Coordinates of C-alpha atoms in Angstrom, one line a residue:
X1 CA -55.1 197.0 -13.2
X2 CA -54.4 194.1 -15.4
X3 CA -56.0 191.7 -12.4
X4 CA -59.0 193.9 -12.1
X5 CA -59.4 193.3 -16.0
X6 CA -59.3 189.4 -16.1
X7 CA -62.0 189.6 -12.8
X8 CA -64.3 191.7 -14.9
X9 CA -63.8 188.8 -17.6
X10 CA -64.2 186.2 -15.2
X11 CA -68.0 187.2 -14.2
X12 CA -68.5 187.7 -17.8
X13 CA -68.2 183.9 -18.4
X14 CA -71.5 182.6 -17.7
X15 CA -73.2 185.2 -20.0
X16 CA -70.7 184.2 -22.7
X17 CA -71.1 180.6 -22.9
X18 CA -74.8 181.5 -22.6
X19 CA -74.8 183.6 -26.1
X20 CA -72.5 181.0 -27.5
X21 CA -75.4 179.4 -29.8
X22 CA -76.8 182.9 -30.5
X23 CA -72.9 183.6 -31.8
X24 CA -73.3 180.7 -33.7
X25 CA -76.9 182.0 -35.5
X26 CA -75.7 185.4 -36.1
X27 CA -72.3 184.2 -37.6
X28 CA -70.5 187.1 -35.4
X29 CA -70.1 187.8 -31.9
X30 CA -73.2 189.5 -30.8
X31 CA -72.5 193.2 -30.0
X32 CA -73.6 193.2 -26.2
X33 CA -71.0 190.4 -25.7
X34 CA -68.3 192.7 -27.3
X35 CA -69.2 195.9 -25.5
X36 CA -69.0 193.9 -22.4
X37 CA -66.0 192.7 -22.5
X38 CA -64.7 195.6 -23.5
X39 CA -66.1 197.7 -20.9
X40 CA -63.5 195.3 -19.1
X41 CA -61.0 196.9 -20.2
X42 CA -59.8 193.7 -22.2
X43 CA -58.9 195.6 -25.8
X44 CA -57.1 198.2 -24.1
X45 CA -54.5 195.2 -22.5
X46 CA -51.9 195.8 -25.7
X47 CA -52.6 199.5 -26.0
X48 CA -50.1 202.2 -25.2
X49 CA -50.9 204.1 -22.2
X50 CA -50.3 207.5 -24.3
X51 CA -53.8 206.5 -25.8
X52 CA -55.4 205.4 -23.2
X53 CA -54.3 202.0 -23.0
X54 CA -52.9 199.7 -19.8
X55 CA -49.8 198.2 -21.4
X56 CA -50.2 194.6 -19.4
X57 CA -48.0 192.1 -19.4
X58 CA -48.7 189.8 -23.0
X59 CA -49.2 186.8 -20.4
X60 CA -52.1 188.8 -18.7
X61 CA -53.7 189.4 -22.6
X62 CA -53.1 185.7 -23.2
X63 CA -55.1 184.8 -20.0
X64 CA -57.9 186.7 -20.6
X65 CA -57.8 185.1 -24.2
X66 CA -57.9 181.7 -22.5
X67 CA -60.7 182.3 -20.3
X68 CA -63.4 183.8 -23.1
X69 CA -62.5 181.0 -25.5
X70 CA -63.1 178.1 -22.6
X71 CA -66.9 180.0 -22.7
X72 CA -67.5 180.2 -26.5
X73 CA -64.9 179.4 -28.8
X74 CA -66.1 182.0 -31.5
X75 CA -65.8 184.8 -29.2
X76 CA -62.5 183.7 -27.6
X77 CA -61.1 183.8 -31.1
X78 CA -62.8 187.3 -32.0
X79 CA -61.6 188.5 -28.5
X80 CA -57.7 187.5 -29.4
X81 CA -57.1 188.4 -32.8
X82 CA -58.5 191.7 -32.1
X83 CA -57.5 192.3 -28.8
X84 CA -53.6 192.0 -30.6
X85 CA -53.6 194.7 -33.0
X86 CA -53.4 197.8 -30.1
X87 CA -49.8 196.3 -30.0
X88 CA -49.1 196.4 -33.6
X89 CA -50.9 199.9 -34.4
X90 CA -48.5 200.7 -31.6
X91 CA -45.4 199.7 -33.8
X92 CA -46.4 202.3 -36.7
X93 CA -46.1 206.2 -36.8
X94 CA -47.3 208.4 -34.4
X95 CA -49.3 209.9 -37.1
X96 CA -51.2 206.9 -37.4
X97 CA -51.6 206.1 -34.2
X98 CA -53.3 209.6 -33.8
X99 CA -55.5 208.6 -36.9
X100 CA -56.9 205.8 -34.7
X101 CA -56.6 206.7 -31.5
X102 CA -56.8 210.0 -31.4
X103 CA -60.3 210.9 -30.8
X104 CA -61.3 207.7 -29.1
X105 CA -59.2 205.2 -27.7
X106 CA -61.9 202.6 -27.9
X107 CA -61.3 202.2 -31.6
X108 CA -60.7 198.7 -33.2
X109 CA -59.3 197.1 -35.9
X110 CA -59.6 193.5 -37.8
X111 CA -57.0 192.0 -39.9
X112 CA -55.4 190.0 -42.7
X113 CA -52.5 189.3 -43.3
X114 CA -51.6 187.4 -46.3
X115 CA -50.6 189.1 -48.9
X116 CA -53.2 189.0 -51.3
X117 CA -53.5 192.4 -52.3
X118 CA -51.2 194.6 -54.3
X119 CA -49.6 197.8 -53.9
X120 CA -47.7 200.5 -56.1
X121 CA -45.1 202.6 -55.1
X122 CA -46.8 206.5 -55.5
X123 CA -45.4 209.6 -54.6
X124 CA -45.8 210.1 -50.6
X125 CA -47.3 206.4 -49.9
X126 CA -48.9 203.2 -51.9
X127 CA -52.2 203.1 -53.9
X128 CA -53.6 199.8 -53.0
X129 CA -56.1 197.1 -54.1
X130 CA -57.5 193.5 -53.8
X131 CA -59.6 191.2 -51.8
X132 CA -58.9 189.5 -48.2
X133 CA -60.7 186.6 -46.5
X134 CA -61.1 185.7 -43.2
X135 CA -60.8 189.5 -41.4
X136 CA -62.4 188.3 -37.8
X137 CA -64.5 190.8 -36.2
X138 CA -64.7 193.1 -38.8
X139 CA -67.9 193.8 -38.3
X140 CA -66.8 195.5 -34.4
X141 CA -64.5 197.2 -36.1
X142 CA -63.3 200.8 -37.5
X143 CA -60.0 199.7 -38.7
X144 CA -58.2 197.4 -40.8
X145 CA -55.0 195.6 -41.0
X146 CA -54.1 194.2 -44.6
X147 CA -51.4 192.3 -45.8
X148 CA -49.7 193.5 -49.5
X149 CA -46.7 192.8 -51.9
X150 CA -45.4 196.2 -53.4
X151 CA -44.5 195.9 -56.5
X152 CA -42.3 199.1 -58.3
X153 CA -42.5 200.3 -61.8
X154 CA -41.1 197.0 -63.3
X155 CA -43.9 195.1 -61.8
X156 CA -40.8 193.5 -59.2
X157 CA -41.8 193.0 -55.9
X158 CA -39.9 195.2 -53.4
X159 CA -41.3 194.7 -49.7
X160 CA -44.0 192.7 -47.9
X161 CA -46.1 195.5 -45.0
X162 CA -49.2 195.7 -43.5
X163 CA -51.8 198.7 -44.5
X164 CA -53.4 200.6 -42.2
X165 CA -56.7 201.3 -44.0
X166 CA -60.3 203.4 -42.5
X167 CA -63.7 201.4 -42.1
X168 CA -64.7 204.6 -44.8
X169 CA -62.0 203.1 -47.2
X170 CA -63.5 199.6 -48.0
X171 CA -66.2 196.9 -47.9
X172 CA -67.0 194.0 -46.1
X173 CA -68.2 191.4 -47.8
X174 CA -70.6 189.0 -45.9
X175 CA -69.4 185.4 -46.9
X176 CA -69.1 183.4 -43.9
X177 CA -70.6 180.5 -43.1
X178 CA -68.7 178.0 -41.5
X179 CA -69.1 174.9 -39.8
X180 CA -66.5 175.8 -37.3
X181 CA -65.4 179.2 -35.5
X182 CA -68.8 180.0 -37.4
X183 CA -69.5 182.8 -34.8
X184 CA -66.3 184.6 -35.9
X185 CA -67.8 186.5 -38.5
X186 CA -64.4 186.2 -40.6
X187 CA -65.9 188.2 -43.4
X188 CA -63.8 189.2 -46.7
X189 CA -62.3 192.7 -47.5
X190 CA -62.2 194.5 -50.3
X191 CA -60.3 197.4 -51.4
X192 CA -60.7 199.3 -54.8
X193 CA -57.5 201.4 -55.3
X194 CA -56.8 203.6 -52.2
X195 CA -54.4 206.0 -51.4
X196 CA -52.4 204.6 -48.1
X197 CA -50.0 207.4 -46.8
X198 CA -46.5 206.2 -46.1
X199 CA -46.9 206.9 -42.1
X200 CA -50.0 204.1 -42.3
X201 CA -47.6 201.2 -43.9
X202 CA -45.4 199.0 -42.0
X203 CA -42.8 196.7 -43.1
X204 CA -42.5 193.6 -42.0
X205 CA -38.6 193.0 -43.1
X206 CA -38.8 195.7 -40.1
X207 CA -41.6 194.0 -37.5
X208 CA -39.0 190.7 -38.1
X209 CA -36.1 192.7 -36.8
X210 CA -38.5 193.7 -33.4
X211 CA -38.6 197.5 -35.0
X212 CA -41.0 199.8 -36.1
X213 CA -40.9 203.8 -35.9
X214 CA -43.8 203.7 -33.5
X215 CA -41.0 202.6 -30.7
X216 CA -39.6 205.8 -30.6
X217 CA -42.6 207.2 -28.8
X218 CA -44.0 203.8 -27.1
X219 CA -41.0 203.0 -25.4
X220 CA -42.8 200.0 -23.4
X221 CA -40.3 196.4 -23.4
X222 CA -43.9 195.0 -24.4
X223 CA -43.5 196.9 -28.2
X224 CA -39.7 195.0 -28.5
X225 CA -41.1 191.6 -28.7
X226 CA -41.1 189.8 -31.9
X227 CA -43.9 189.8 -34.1
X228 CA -44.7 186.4 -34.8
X229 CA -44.2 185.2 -31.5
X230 CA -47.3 187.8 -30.4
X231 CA -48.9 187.0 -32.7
X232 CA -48.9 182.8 -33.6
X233 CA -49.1 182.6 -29.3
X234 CA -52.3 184.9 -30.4
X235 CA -54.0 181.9 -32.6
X236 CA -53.0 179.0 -30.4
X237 CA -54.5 180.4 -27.0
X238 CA -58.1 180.0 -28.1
X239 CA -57.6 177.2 -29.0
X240 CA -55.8 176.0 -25.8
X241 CA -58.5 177.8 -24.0
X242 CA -61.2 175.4 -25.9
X243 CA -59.3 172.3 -24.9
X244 CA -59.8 173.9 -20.9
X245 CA -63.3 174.4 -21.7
X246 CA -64.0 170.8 -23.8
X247 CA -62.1 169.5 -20.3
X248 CA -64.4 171.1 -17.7
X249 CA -67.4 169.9 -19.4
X250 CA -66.4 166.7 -20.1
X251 CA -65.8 166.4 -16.6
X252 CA -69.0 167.1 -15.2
X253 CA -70.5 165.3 -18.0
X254 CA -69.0 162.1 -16.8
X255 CA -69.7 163.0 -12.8
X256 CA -73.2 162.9 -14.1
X257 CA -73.2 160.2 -16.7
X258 CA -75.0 156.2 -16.5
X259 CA -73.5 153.9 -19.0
X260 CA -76.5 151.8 -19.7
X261 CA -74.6 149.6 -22.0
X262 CA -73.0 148.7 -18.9
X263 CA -75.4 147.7 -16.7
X264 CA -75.6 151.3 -15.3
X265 CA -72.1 151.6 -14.0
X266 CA -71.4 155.5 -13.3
X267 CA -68.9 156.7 -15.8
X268 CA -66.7 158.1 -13.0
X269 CA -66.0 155.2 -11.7
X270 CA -64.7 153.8 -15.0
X271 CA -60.7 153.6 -14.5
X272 CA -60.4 154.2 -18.3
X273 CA -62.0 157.3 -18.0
X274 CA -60.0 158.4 -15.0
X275 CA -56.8 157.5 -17.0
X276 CA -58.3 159.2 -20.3
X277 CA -58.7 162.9 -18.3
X278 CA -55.4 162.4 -16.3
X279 CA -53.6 162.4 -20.2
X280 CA -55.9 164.5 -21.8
X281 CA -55.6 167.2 -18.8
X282 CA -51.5 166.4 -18.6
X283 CA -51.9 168.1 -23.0
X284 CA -53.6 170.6 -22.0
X285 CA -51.5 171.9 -19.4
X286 CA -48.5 171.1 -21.3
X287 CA -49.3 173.2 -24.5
X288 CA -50.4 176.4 -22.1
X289 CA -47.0 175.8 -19.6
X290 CA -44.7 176.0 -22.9
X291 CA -46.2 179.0 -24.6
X292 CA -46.4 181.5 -21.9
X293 CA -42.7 180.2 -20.9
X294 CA -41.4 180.7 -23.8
X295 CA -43.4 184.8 -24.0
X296 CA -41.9 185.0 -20.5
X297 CA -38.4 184.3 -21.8
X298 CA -38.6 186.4 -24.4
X299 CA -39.8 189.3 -22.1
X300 CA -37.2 188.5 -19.6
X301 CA -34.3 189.1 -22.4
X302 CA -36.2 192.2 -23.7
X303 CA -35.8 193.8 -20.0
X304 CA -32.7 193.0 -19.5
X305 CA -31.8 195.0 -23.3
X306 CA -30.7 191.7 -24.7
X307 CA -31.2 190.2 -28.1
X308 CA -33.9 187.3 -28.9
X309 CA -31.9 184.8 -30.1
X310 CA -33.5 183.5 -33.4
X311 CA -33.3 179.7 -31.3
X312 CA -35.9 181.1 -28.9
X313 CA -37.9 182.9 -31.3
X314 CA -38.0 179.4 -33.3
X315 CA -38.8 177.5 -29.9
X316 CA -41.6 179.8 -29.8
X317 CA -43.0 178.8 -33.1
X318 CA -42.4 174.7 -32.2
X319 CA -43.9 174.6 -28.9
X320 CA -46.8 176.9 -30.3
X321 CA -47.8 174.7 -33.2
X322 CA -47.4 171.6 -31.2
X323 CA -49.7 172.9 -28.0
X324 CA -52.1 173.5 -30.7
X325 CA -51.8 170.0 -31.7
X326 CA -52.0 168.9 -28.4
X327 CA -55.0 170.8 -27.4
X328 CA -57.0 169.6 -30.5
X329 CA -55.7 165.8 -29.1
X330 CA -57.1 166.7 -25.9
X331 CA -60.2 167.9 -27.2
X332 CA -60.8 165.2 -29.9
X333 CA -59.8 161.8 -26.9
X334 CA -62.3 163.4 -24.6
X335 CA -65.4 164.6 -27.1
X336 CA -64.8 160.4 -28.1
X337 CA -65.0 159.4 -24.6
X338 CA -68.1 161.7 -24.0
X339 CA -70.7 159.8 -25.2
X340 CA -74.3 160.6 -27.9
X341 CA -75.1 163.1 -24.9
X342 CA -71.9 165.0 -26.5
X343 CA -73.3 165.3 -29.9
X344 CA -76.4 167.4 -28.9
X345 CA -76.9 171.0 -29.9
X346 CA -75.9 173.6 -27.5
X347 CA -73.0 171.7 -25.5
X348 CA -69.8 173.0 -25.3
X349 CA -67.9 169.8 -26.4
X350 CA -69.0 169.4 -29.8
X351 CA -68.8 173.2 -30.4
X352 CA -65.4 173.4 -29.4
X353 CA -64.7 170.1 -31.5
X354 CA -65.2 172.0 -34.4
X355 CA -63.9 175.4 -33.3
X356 CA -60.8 173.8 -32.5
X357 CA -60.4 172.1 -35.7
X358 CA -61.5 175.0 -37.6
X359 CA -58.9 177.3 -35.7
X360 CA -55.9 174.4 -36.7
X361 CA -56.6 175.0 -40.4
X362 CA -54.8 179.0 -39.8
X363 CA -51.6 178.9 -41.5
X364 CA -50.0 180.0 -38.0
X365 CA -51.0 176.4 -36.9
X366 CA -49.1 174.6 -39.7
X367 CA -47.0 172.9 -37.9
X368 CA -44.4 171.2 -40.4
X369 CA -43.0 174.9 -41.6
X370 CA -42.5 175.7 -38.3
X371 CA -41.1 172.2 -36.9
X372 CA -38.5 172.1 -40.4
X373 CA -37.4 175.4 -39.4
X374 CA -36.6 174.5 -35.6
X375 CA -35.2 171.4 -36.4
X376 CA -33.0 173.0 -39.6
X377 CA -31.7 175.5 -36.5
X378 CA -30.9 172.9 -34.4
X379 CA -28.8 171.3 -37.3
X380 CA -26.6 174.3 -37.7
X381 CA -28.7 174.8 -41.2
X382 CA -29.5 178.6 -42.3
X383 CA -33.2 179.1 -42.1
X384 CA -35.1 181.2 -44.3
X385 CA -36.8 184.0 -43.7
X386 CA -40.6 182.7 -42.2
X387 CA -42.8 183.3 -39.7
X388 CA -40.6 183.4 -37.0

């Protein structure tokens, strides 16, 4: 099921890159490119099979990530961090996962995650309130996933969890204008004191420990994984999948190019240039080898019932913030090698030269946090709690 899925993506390609400039002028994906690739089955990769989902393998989401983003970098990223929550919503209460899935499996959600809102402790749940930026998609979406501190009657804060909360419960607010990823429509949220049941909250002291009560009826290994290796792996693939895109184009770019400054040599037959795709390409591979090793590794303990090791799960978080690096090297050596042509409006290169660098700027993609914490492991050091 999960090849016929990434097929159906495939042939969507062409029409993807094609509405990549119209993503770009709407500032959101445009909705035929989302109903498309959901009527892939693409959003349903994560989702439990109790609601109508296909369970796949994270490295057959990850793919399909890949492939949209080497089309238009906007929707790639739209695609991803949307295309991940199914497996989160999964991790809650049933009860909530009837709220959203209930009636129709098709339902979406956006997200975001810091904690920029605040919560109170109220009897049978939270009452909640704040603003949140950069919620992806929101506008193809039903749901929301938000980030809060709860605080308790002494104003102390007493957890960190995620909030479940109805498109009928607060507002989008259209602020989004970007010069990068500027298709994303990563609008702001806001909430004005709502009621969040308990059963709609999850904590993420819990996700960190690979647990949430929604494992007790999605029983998949694909719900045991940890958190923030699904979900950093989800902001660096679109980014990978850019640098596969930037590479094909630069490719034929050259196979076509004249370098008049040079006396019309053909660019192709430059050897700096075959030398510049042979490293750039060598990145590329590198930084998408690693991170769906490392997913693999982790899945292979999960089925065997063994622990992640917190090593592994911090190996995840290096080699994830470094393939982003490398990527974004990749990109950047061969938009410079790529000649004016390059710079023109409409061409993949420069598009993905800015999505790529807009994409690094996620607090996922800092790298030193997660390279101090690796490195402190390695050491024999405690680490501190962190995205992990």
């Amino acid at each position: 099921m999960s090849q016929a899925v990434l097929d159906g993506v495939r042939d969507l390609l062409p029409t993807l890159r094609e509405r990549a400039d119209e993503a770009e002028r709407l500032r959101v994906v445009p909705e035929a490119s989302i109903k498309e690739i959901a009527e892939t089955g693409f959003f349903k990769l994560l989702q439990p099979t109790r609601y109508g989902g296909l369970e796949s393998s994270p490295i057959d989401f990850y793919e399909g990530v890949r492939l949209i983003a080497g089309a238009c970098g906007s929707t790639g990223w739209v695609s991803s961090v949307v295309g991940v929550h199914p497996w989160q919503v999964a991790l809650f209460a049933d009860e909530a996962q009837q709220a959203v899935w209930g009636n129709d499996p098709n339902v979406r959600l956006s997200s975001s995650y810091a904690p920029t809102g605040k919560a109170t402790l109220t009897e049978g749940g939270f009452r909640l309130s704040g603003k949140w930026s950069f919620s992806s998609g929101c506008d193809h979406c039903q749901w929301v996933l938000l980030g809060g501190l709860v605080f308790n009657e002494d104003g102390n804060v007493v957890d960190f969890r995620t909030f479940m909360i109805p498109r009928s419960d607060y507002q989008i607010i259209d602020v989004w204008h970007m010069v990068g990823l500027a298709g994303t429509g990563s609008n702001d949220i806001v909430v004005d004191d709502v009621f969040v049941p308990e059963a709609f909250t999850l904590s993420m002291g819990e996700t960190g420990q690979c647990k949430g009560p929604g494992q007790a009826v999605n029983t998949s290994n694909l719900y045991k994984l940890p958190f923030h290796s699904v979900f950093t792996t989800t902001i660096c693939t679109p980014i990978i999948g850019m640098a596969y895109g930037a590479y094909e184009e630069h490719v034929d770019m050259q196979q076509k190019r004249v370098r008049a400054a040079y006396l019309g040599e053909k660019a192709s037959l430059d050897p700096f240039a075959a030398v510049r795709i042979a490293r750039a390409s060598s990145d590329i591979d590198a930084a998408w080898a690693l991170a769906m090793n490392n997913i693999r590794e982790e899945m292979a303990l999960v089925e065997k019932g063994e622990e992640i090791p917190l090593g592994l799960r911090l190996k995840v978080r290096r080699d994830q913030v470094l393939g982003t690096q490398r990527a974004i090297d990749a990109i950047d050596a061969l938009f410079e090698a790529s000649g004016g042509r390059a710079l023109a409006n409409g061409t993949y290169l420069q598009r993905a030269w800015r999505d790529a660098h807009a994409g690094r700027v996620h607090a996922a993609n800092d790298p030193e946090r997660a390279l101090q914490m690796y490195g402190a492991h390695e050491f024999g050091h405690k680490v501190d709690p962190g995205m992990y």
